Amino acid sequence: MSVPVSVPVRCCSCFVAAALLLAVTVKTAVADVVYSSVTLVSSSEPVPVLDMVSGWDGPFEAGEYAYADARVTLGASMHLADGNGLQRSFVEWERRWHYDLSFSRGMSRYYYSLEQGSELDANEALALDARMLVASGVRTGAEWQLDSAALGIVGRWSVTPALALYRVSEWQFGSLAGVAEGGATETASATLDYHFSEDKILAYEIDPSHGWGLSLDLASEWSDGERWRLSLQLQDILNRWQLADSGYTRACINFNSPSLPVCSSSATASGKSGEEAFVARLRPTTRIAVNYLPWQARVLVYHHGDYDRLGIEKHWQPVSGIELGAAVYSTAQLGLSFSHRWLQLAIASDDIRSGFARDLDVSAGLRFSW
């Protein structure tokens, strides 16, 4: 379950294209903000986050999920207040890496024993569901201010829908279920249903073309202007990933003649592999923030699949134009942030040693306006 991660650096041409697209979306509008950001939200129960990338060599605890969502974004937005509720529009180029693994504790113990060359103490139930992709694309959207008076709502309420079109370069979607037997040998039996751009389990060779994806995000914010501000973000609320010639394997796997086979195979693996059209979907992500403005404090909720987190943040302004923040999370993370008119930095981790962190968030952003 090792996960390769890389970050692109050739972004300039994509940024120029995004800015040009934004400039022609509304004839009379001119982009007044350009920005860029790098964000990572990651959590790994069995081993530190970096070990999920490079190999399970660090401290181990039986766990049930590993999750990471990393994005590099370049964008531009324009102010569009037209008297009909439209406030601004934006267009962004984005590169994203999404890894969503759910597995049984027995699966994590079995994989760890394979990585370490050690033996299992007892039989283990194996279960794995994987949703992973790497994609690049363009997102565009607009912020609309609703007529609060007509709706009978006090304060200001806005909604921001956004639609993204992606080109998918790598993907792994599939499930595995079975049993691993205790002892010194790698004895296991499992059924496998797996779609991929590169087969990391049985090394079946294919040469697929890229896929395409569509994803809808929705954000909403309400504020009374004095005390409270509430915000909701739904990412990938509706999404579809069309992989025209994905590699696939549907198989029964029996390593070292297990005494408790869950399926029947004539050799180590029996089944079918090939290429076919495949449609995949990601689980949506929910972010909620409740801000109490007089205290410059907020409560944060993050939810994605098997990963949940609650946090509390407090901010200070030691000098004009500078904002500092500190946060504590239910995942045992402590966070620090720095914000200026054009620069934002934040980090949250459950361990000061990067190689031991199981919950790690990093974000950095630049923003220029005129």
Tab-separated table of C-alpha atoms in Angstrom:
chain	number	residue	atom	x	y	z
A	1	MET	CA	0.000	0.000	0.000
A	2	SER	CA	2.897	2.368	-0.571
A	3	VAL	CA	1.770	5.601	-2.215
A	4	PRO	CA	4.021	7.535	-4.625
A	5	VAL	CA	3.710	11.304	-4.282
A	6	SER	CA	5.256	14.003	-6.470
A	7	VAL	CA	4.588	17.730	-6.866
A	8	PRO	CA	4.738	19.387	-10.301
A	9	VAL	CA	6.730	22.548	-10.884
A	10	ARG	CA	5.823	23.333	-14.513
A	11	CYS	CA	2.730	25.455	-13.789
A	12	CYS	CA	3.337	28.770	-15.556
A	13	SER	CA	1.640	27.940	-18.855
A	14	CYS	CA	-1.409	26.544	-17.035
A	15	PHE	CA	-1.673	29.691	-14.945
A	16	VAL	CA	-1.537	31.927	-18.036
A	17	ALA	CA	-4.234	29.849	-19.723
A	18	ALA	CA	-6.433	30.043	-16.614
A	19	ALA	CA	-6.027	33.817	-16.371
A	20	LEU	CA	-6.914	34.258	-20.056
A	21	LEU	CA	-10.005	32.081	-19.673
A	22	LEU	CA	-11.123	34.132	-16.702
A	23	ALA	CA	-10.598	37.392	-18.573
A	24	VAL	CA	-12.994	36.411	-21.360
A	25	THR	CA	-15.760	34.905	-19.212
A	26	VAL	CA	-17.295	38.332	-18.592
A	27	LYS	CA	-16.673	40.963	-21.252
A	28	THR	CA	-16.610	43.990	-18.964
A	29	ALA	CA	-14.733	42.405	-16.049
A	30	VAL	CA	-11.018	42.460	-15.299
A	31	ALA	CA	-9.246	40.012	-12.984
A	32	ASP	CA	-8.327	41.852	-9.776
A	33	VAL	CA	-6.866	38.984	-7.716
A	34	VAL	CA	-4.378	36.280	-8.675
A	35	TYR	CA	-3.386	33.574	-6.220
A	36	SER	CA	-1.635	30.262	-5.757
A	37	SER	CA	-1.687	27.644	-3.029
A	38	VAL	CA	-0.319	24.280	-1.982
A	39	THR	CA	-2.415	22.258	0.490
A	40	LEU	CA	-2.139	18.843	2.088
A	41	VAL	CA	-4.526	17.084	4.474
A	42	SER	CA	-3.266	13.639	5.453
A	43	SER	CA	-3.912	10.963	8.061
A	44	SER	CA	-2.592	7.442	8.486
A	45	GLU	CA	-3.584	5.108	11.302
A	46	PRO	CA	-1.112	2.187	10.846
A	47	VAL	CA	2.158	4.065	10.284
A	48	PRO	CA	3.385	7.680	9.977
A	49	VAL	CA	2.265	9.531	6.862
A	50	LEU	CA	5.755	9.510	5.317
A	51	ASP	CA	5.950	5.725	5.776
A	52	MET	CA	2.792	5.354	3.705
A	53	VAL	CA	4.823	6.938	0.909
A	54	SER	CA	8.214	5.304	1.345
A	55	GLY	CA	7.597	1.962	3.100
A	56	TRP	CA	6.369	0.713	6.463
A	57	ASP	CA	9.628	0.997	8.385
A	58	GLY	CA	8.534	3.181	11.324
A	59	PRO	CA	6.353	2.556	14.391
A	60	PHE	CA	3.251	0.476	13.632
A	61	GLU	CA	-0.251	0.314	15.088
A	62	ALA	CA	-3.056	-1.747	13.571
A	63	GLY	CA	-5.351	0.733	11.836
A	64	GLU	CA	-8.258	0.991	9.447
A	65	TYR	CA	-7.618	3.881	7.062
A	66	ALA	CA	-5.097	6.092	5.311
A	67	TYR	CA	-6.173	9.325	3.650
A	68	ALA	CA	-4.468	12.168	1.812
A	69	ASP	CA	-5.709	15.007	-0.351
A	70	ALA	CA	-2.964	17.201	-1.815
A	71	ARG	CA	-3.532	20.069	-4.259
A	72	VAL	CA	-1.525	22.683	-6.110
A	73	THR	CA	-3.705	25.552	-7.317
A	74	LEU	CA	-3.144	28.611	-9.495
A	75	GLY	CA	-6.073	30.952	-10.024
A	76	ALA	CA	-7.509	34.374	-10.664
A	77	SER	CA	-10.786	35.981	-9.648
A	78	MET	CA	-12.680	39.118	-10.529
A	79	HIS	CA	-15.185	41.313	-8.741
A	80	LEU	CA	-18.488	41.280	-10.612
A	81	ALA	CA	-21.136	42.926	-8.386
A	82	ASP	CA	-23.914	43.489	-10.911
A	83	GLY	CA	-26.880	44.348	-8.687
A	84	ASN	CA	-28.419	40.898	-9.215
A	85	GLY	CA	-26.479	39.012	-6.568
A	86	LEU	CA	-23.406	37.996	-8.568
A	87	GLN	CA	-20.337	38.989	-6.508
A	88	ARG	CA	-17.325	37.448	-8.180
A	89	SER	CA	-16.201	34.704	-10.528
A	90	PHE	CA	-12.991	32.709	-10.609
A	91	VAL	CA	-11.060	30.197	-12.649
A	92	GLU	CA	-8.299	27.896	-11.368
A	93	TRP	CA	-5.832	25.373	-12.659
A	94	GLU	CA	-5.335	22.519	-10.208
A	95	ARG	CA	-3.198	19.444	-9.812
A	96	ARG	CA	-4.531	17.006	-7.225
A	97	TRP	CA	-3.463	13.747	-5.589
A	98	HIS	CA	-6.233	11.859	-3.794
A	99	TYR	CA	-5.642	8.696	-1.724
A	100	ASP	CA	-8.505	7.096	0.210
A	101	LEU	CA	-7.774	3.639	1.671
A	102	SER	CA	-10.054	1.731	4.035
A	103	PHE	CA	-8.925	-1.649	5.363
A	104	SER	CA	-9.343	-4.116	8.194
A	105	ARG	CA	-6.919	-4.127	11.106
A	106	GLY	CA	-5.973	-7.637	10.017
A	107	MET	CA	-5.063	-6.262	6.589
A	108	SER	CA	-2.727	-3.689	8.136
A	109	ARG	CA	-1.095	-6.361	10.326
A	110	TYR	CA	-0.666	-8.670	7.321
A	111	TYR	CA	0.851	-5.956	5.117
A	112	TYR	CA	3.190	-4.876	7.901
A	113	SER	CA	4.398	-8.462	8.357
A	114	LEU	CA	5.114	-8.673	4.620
A	115	GLU	CA	7.068	-5.412	4.725
A	116	GLN	CA	9.084	-6.543	7.766
A	117	GLY	CA	9.484	-10.195	6.780
A	118	SER	CA	7.970	-11.268	10.103
A	119	GLU	CA	5.287	-13.822	10.904
A	120	LEU	CA	1.654	-13.348	11.863
A	121	ASP	CA	0.659	-14.377	15.368
A	122	ALA	CA	-2.764	-15.618	14.241
A	123	ASN	CA	-5.120	-15.787	11.284
A	124	GLU	CA	-6.203	-12.358	10.035
A	125	ALA	CA	-9.264	-11.228	8.095
A	126	LEU	CA	-8.235	-9.236	5.024
A	127	ALA	CA	-10.315	-6.374	3.604
A	128	LEU	CA	-9.265	-3.398	1.508
A	129	ASP	CA	-11.112	-0.701	-0.434
A	130	ALA	CA	-8.978	1.724	-2.440
A	131	ARG	CA	-9.861	4.977	-4.232
A	132	MET	CA	-6.761	6.745	-5.562
A	133	LEU	CA	-6.107	9.086	-8.462
A	134	VAL	CA	-3.839	11.806	-9.770
A	135	ALA	CA	-5.448	14.444	-11.983
A	136	SER	CA	-5.039	17.939	-13.407
A	137	GLY	CA	-7.785	20.269	-14.490
A	138	VAL	CA	-9.552	23.606	-14.571
A	139	ARG	CA	-12.225	24.721	-12.090
A	140	THR	CA	-14.521	27.663	-12.568
A	141	GLY	CA	-17.284	29.070	-10.409
A	142	ALA	CA	-19.022	32.161	-9.087
A	143	GLU	CA	-20.157	33.586	-5.759
A	144	TRP	CA	-23.796	34.670	-5.469
A	145	GLN	CA	-25.215	36.754	-2.662
A	146	LEU	CA	-28.764	35.695	-1.873
A	147	ASP	CA	-31.579	38.096	-1.053
A	148	SER	CA	-31.676	37.441	2.696
A	149	ALA	CA	-34.648	39.750	3.289
A	150	ALA	CA	-36.782	37.922	0.745
A	151	LEU	CA	-35.838	34.621	2.352
A	152	GLY	CA	-36.565	35.915	5.859
A	153	ILE	CA	-32.944	35.534	6.953
A	154	VAL	CA	-31.008	38.081	9.012
A	155	GLY	CA	-27.500	38.895	7.813
A	156	ARG	CA	-25.603	38.110	4.627
A	157	TRP	CA	-25.820	34.719	2.917
A	158	SER	CA	-23.834	33.648	-0.131
A	159	VAL	CA	-23.406	30.455	-2.138
A	160	THR	CA	-20.501	29.527	-4.418
A	161	PRO	CA	-20.904	26.584	-6.811
A	162	ALA	CA	-17.846	25.447	-8.778
A	163	LEU	CA	-17.389	22.873	-11.534
A	164	ALA	CA	-14.060	21.232	-12.411
A	165	LEU	CA	-12.963	19.275	-15.465
A	166	TYR	CA	-9.953	16.990	-14.927
A	167	ARG	CA	-7.587	14.916	-17.010
A	168	VAL	CA	-6.723	11.763	-15.014
A	169	SER	CA	-3.192	10.413	-15.411
A	170	GLU	CA	-3.078	7.716	-12.675
A	171	TRP	CA	-5.736	5.713	-10.831
A	172	GLN	CA	-6.236	2.730	-8.549
A	173	PHE	CA	-9.779	1.648	-7.602
A	174	GLY	CA	-10.633	-1.725	-6.169
A	175	SER	CA	-11.413	-4.084	-3.325
A	176	LEU	CA	-9.853	-7.177	-1.802
A	177	ALA	CA	-11.333	-9.623	0.724
A	178	GLY	CA	-9.934	-12.801	2.208
A	179	VAL	CA	-7.937	-14.475	5.000
A	180	ALA	CA	-4.240	-14.599	5.883
A	181	GLU	CA	-3.032	-17.552	7.945
A	182	GLY	CA	-0.787	-17.169	10.972
A	183	GLY	CA	2.775	-18.365	10.838
A	184	ALA	CA	6.043	-17.611	9.123
A	185	THR	CA	4.921	-18.128	5.520
A	186	GLU	CA	3.037	-15.667	3.324
A	187	THR	CA	-0.054	-17.849	3.204
A	188	ALA	CA	-3.278	-16.107	2.204
A	189	SER	CA	-6.419	-16.451	0.131
A	190	ALA	CA	-8.414	-13.530	-1.276
A	191	THR	CA	-10.731	-12.360	-4.013
A	192	LEU	CA	-9.699	-9.253	-5.962
A	193	ASP	CA	-11.732	-6.774	-8.042
A	194	TYR	CA	-9.368	-4.060	-9.206
A	195	HIS	CA	-9.118	-1.254	-11.814
A	196	PHE	CA	-5.842	0.537	-12.421
A	197	SER	CA	-3.554	2.540	-14.679
A	198	GLU	CA	-0.644	0.484	-13.306
A	199	ASP	CA	-1.091	-2.917	-11.685
A	200	LYS	CA	0.666	-2.744	-8.297
A	201	ILE	CA	-0.595	-6.138	-7.094
A	202	LEU	CA	-0.083	-8.727	-9.878
A	203	ALA	CA	2.004	-6.580	-12.294
A	204	TYR	CA	-0.299	-7.092	-15.289
A	205	GLU	CA	1.053	-4.830	-18.032
A	206	ILE	CA	-1.180	-2.339	-19.860
A	207	ASP	CA	-0.729	0.958	-21.688
A	208	PRO	CA	-3.927	2.932	-20.976
A	209	SER	CA	-4.782	6.381	-22.256
A	210	HIS	CA	-5.711	9.102	-19.781
A	211	GLY	CA	-9.184	9.425	-18.317
A	212	TRP	CA	-11.504	12.345	-17.645
A	213	GLY	CA	-13.308	13.545	-14.551
A	214	LEU	CA	-16.022	16.022	-13.597
A	215	SER	CA	-16.509	17.259	-10.049
A	216	LEU	CA	-18.973	19.687	-8.471
A	217	ASP	CA	-18.095	21.645	-5.316
A	218	LEU	CA	-20.426	23.863	-3.311
A	219	ALA	CA	-19.596	26.453	-0.651
A	220	SER	CA	-21.970	28.564	1.421
A	221	GLU	CA	-21.429	31.280	4.024
A	222	TRP	CA	-23.695	33.213	6.368
A	223	SER	CA	-22.738	36.102	8.648
A	224	ASP	CA	-24.621	38.531	10.852
A	225	GLY	CA	-21.742	40.975	10.366
A	226	GLU	CA	-20.982	41.409	14.066
A	227	ARG	CA	-20.735	38.164	16.029
A	228	TRP	CA	-21.156	35.018	13.945
A	229	ARG	CA	-19.988	33.643	10.633
A	230	LEU	CA	-20.895	30.117	9.519
A	231	SER	CA	-19.402	28.425	6.469
A	232	LEU	CA	-19.899	25.091	4.726
A	233	GLN	CA	-17.760	23.558	1.973
A	234	LEU	CA	-18.696	20.402	0.096
A	235	GLN	CA	-15.970	19.068	-2.192
A	236	ASP	CA	-16.639	16.384	-4.815
A	237	ILE	CA	-20.307	16.513	-3.796
A	238	LEU	CA	-21.083	15.093	-7.245
A	239	ASN	CA	-18.251	13.535	-9.230
A	240	ARG	CA	-17.689	11.101	-12.074
A	241	TRP	CA	-14.384	9.759	-13.396
A	242	GLN	CA	-14.588	8.192	-16.865
A	243	LEU	CA	-11.687	5.831	-17.600
A	244	ALA	CA	-12.166	4.614	-21.164
A	245	ASP	CA	-9.586	1.795	-21.206
A	246	SER	CA	-8.731	1.068	-17.591
A	247	GLY	CA	-6.779	-2.032	-16.754
A	248	TYR	CA	-8.678	-4.507	-14.595
A	249	THR	CA	-8.207	-7.781	-12.745
A	250	ARG	CA	-10.924	-9.956	-11.251
A	251	ALA	CA	-9.225	-12.905	-9.627
A	252	CYS	CA	-8.971	-15.489	-6.912
A	253	ILE	CA	-5.546	-15.439	-5.265
A	254	ASN	CA	-4.130	-18.303	-3.166
A	255	PHE	CA	-0.574	-17.868	-1.895
A	256	ASN	CA	1.292	-20.975	-0.652
A	257	SER	CA	-1.692	-23.385	-0.693
A	258	PRO	CA	-3.750	-21.932	2.198
A	259	SER	CA	-5.712	-24.366	4.343
A	260	LEU	CA	-8.629	-21.903	4.535
A	261	PRO	CA	-9.185	-20.763	0.922
A	262	VAL	CA	-12.007	-18.272	0.356
A	263	CYS	CA	-12.095	-19.101	-3.367
A	264	SER	CA	-10.793	-21.706	-5.782
A	265	SER	CA	-7.885	-21.153	-8.172
A	266	SER	CA	-5.959	-23.569	-10.377
A	267	ALA	CA	-2.690	-21.743	-9.705
A	268	THR	CA	-1.500	-18.925	-7.460
A	269	ALA	CA	-4.051	-16.684	-9.196
A	270	SER	CA	-6.958	-17.488	-11.477
A	271	GLY	CA	-9.292	-14.986	-13.046
A	272	LYS	CA	-9.383	-12.447	-15.812
A	273	SER	CA	-7.322	-9.373	-16.642
A	274	GLY	CA	-7.639	-6.912	-19.488
A	275	GLU	CA	-8.808	-3.420	-20.355
A	276	GLU	CA	-12.324	-2.007	-20.212
A	277	ALA	CA	-14.296	1.201	-19.709
A	278	PHE	CA	-14.746	2.001	-16.040
A	279	VAL	CA	-16.585	4.729	-14.134
A	280	ALA	CA	-15.292	5.653	-10.672
A	281	ARG	CA	-16.432	8.020	-7.937
A	282	LEU	CA	-14.741	9.593	-4.927
A	283	ARG	CA	-16.329	10.037	-1.537
A	284	PRO	CA	-17.214	13.704	-0.849
A	285	THR	CA	-15.444	15.906	1.688
A	286	THR	CA	-17.284	18.173	4.152
A	287	ARG	CA	-15.776	21.181	5.941
A	288	ILE	CA	-17.734	23.243	8.484
A	289	ALA	CA	-16.508	26.358	10.295
A	290	VAL	CA	-18.312	28.283	13.046
A	291	ASN	CA	-16.616	31.645	13.735
A	292	TYR	CA	-17.261	33.825	16.794
A	293	LEU	CA	-15.968	37.163	15.545
A	294	PRO	CA	-15.466	39.083	18.860
A	295	TRP	CA	-13.059	36.383	20.072
A	296	GLN	CA	-11.443	35.771	16.663
A	297	ALA	CA	-12.045	32.078	17.307
A	298	ARG	CA	-13.694	29.279	15.398
A	299	VAL	CA	-14.692	25.632	15.604
A	300	LEU	CA	-13.812	23.439	12.626
A	301	VAL	CA	-15.232	20.109	11.462
A	302	TYR	CA	-13.615	17.996	8.710
A	303	HIS	CA	-15.164	14.772	7.395
A	304	HIS	CA	-14.145	12.437	4.596
A	305	GLY	CA	-15.187	8.794	4.549
A	306	ASP	CA	-13.574	7.141	7.571
A	307	TYR	CA	-11.682	10.274	8.598
A	308	ASP	CA	-13.237	12.773	11.036
A	309	ARG	CA	-11.665	15.692	12.838
A	310	LEU	CA	-12.823	18.443	15.191
A	311	GLY	CA	-10.708	21.530	15.822
A	312	ILE	CA	-10.643	24.855	17.669
A	313	GLU	CA	-8.654	27.830	16.343
A	314	LYS	CA	-7.789	31.184	17.927
A	315	HIS	CA	-6.322	34.170	16.078
A	316	TRP	CA	-4.485	37.339	17.163
A	317	GLN	CA	-3.362	40.488	15.371
A	318	PRO	CA	-0.118	41.612	17.071
A	319	VAL	CA	0.408	44.378	14.489
A	320	SER	CA	-1.678	45.804	11.693
A	321	GLY	CA	-1.774	43.519	8.669
A	322	ILE	CA	-0.392	40.444	10.465
A	323	GLU	CA	-2.515	37.646	11.892
A	324	LEU	CA	-1.202	34.734	13.953
A	325	GLY	CA	-3.163	31.628	14.834
A	326	ALA	CA	-3.012	28.547	17.032
A	327	ALA	CA	-5.193	25.452	16.871
A	328	VAL	CA	-5.840	22.153	18.623
A	329	TYR	CA	-7.579	19.161	17.033
A	330	SER	CA	-9.268	15.940	18.119
A	331	THR	CA	-6.572	14.054	16.159
A	332	ALA	CA	-3.973	15.256	18.732
A	333	GLN	CA	-2.668	17.809	16.250
A	334	LEU	CA	-1.404	21.221	17.265
A	335	GLY	CA	-1.419	23.929	14.626
A	336	LEU	CA	0.231	27.276	13.961
A	337	SER	CA	-0.603	29.771	11.217
A	338	PHE	CA	0.637	33.083	9.836
A	339	SER	CA	-1.360	35.355	7.563
A	340	HIS	CA	-0.495	38.561	5.739
A	341	ARG	CA	-2.325	40.413	2.997
A	342	TRP	CA	-0.439	38.427	0.355
A	343	LEU	CA	1.050	35.430	2.227
A	344	GLN	CA	-0.546	32.610	4.247
A	345	LEU	CA	1.243	29.721	5.958
A	346	ALA	CA	-0.158	26.998	8.230
A	347	ILE	CA	0.918	23.646	9.637
A	348	ALA	CA	-0.770	21.180	11.981
A	349	SER	CA	0.791	17.933	13.190
A	350	ASP	CA	0.427	15.369	15.954
A	351	ASP	CA	4.223	15.036	16.278
A	352	ILE	CA	6.955	17.649	16.023
A	353	ARG	CA	9.065	15.049	14.204
A	354	SER	CA	7.857	14.940	10.608
A	355	GLY	CA	8.844	11.298	10.201
A	356	PHE	CA	6.556	10.259	13.077
A	357	ALA	CA	3.447	12.329	12.261
A	358	ARG	CA	0.312	10.309	11.587
A	359	ASP	CA	-1.888	13.380	11.089
A	360	LEU	CA	-0.255	16.142	9.093
A	361	ASP	CA	-1.694	19.249	7.395
A	362	VAL	CA	0.345	21.804	5.493
A	363	SER	CA	-0.809	24.821	3.498
A	364	ALA	CA	0.887	27.785	1.883
A	365	GLY	CA	-0.573	30.465	-0.321
A	366	LEU	CA	0.251	33.669	-2.178
A	367	ARG	CA	-2.384	36.254	-3.072
A	368	PHE	CA	-1.978	39.500	-5.021
A	369	SER	CA	-4.747	42.046	-5.477
A	370	TRP	CA	-5.002	45.535	-6.916
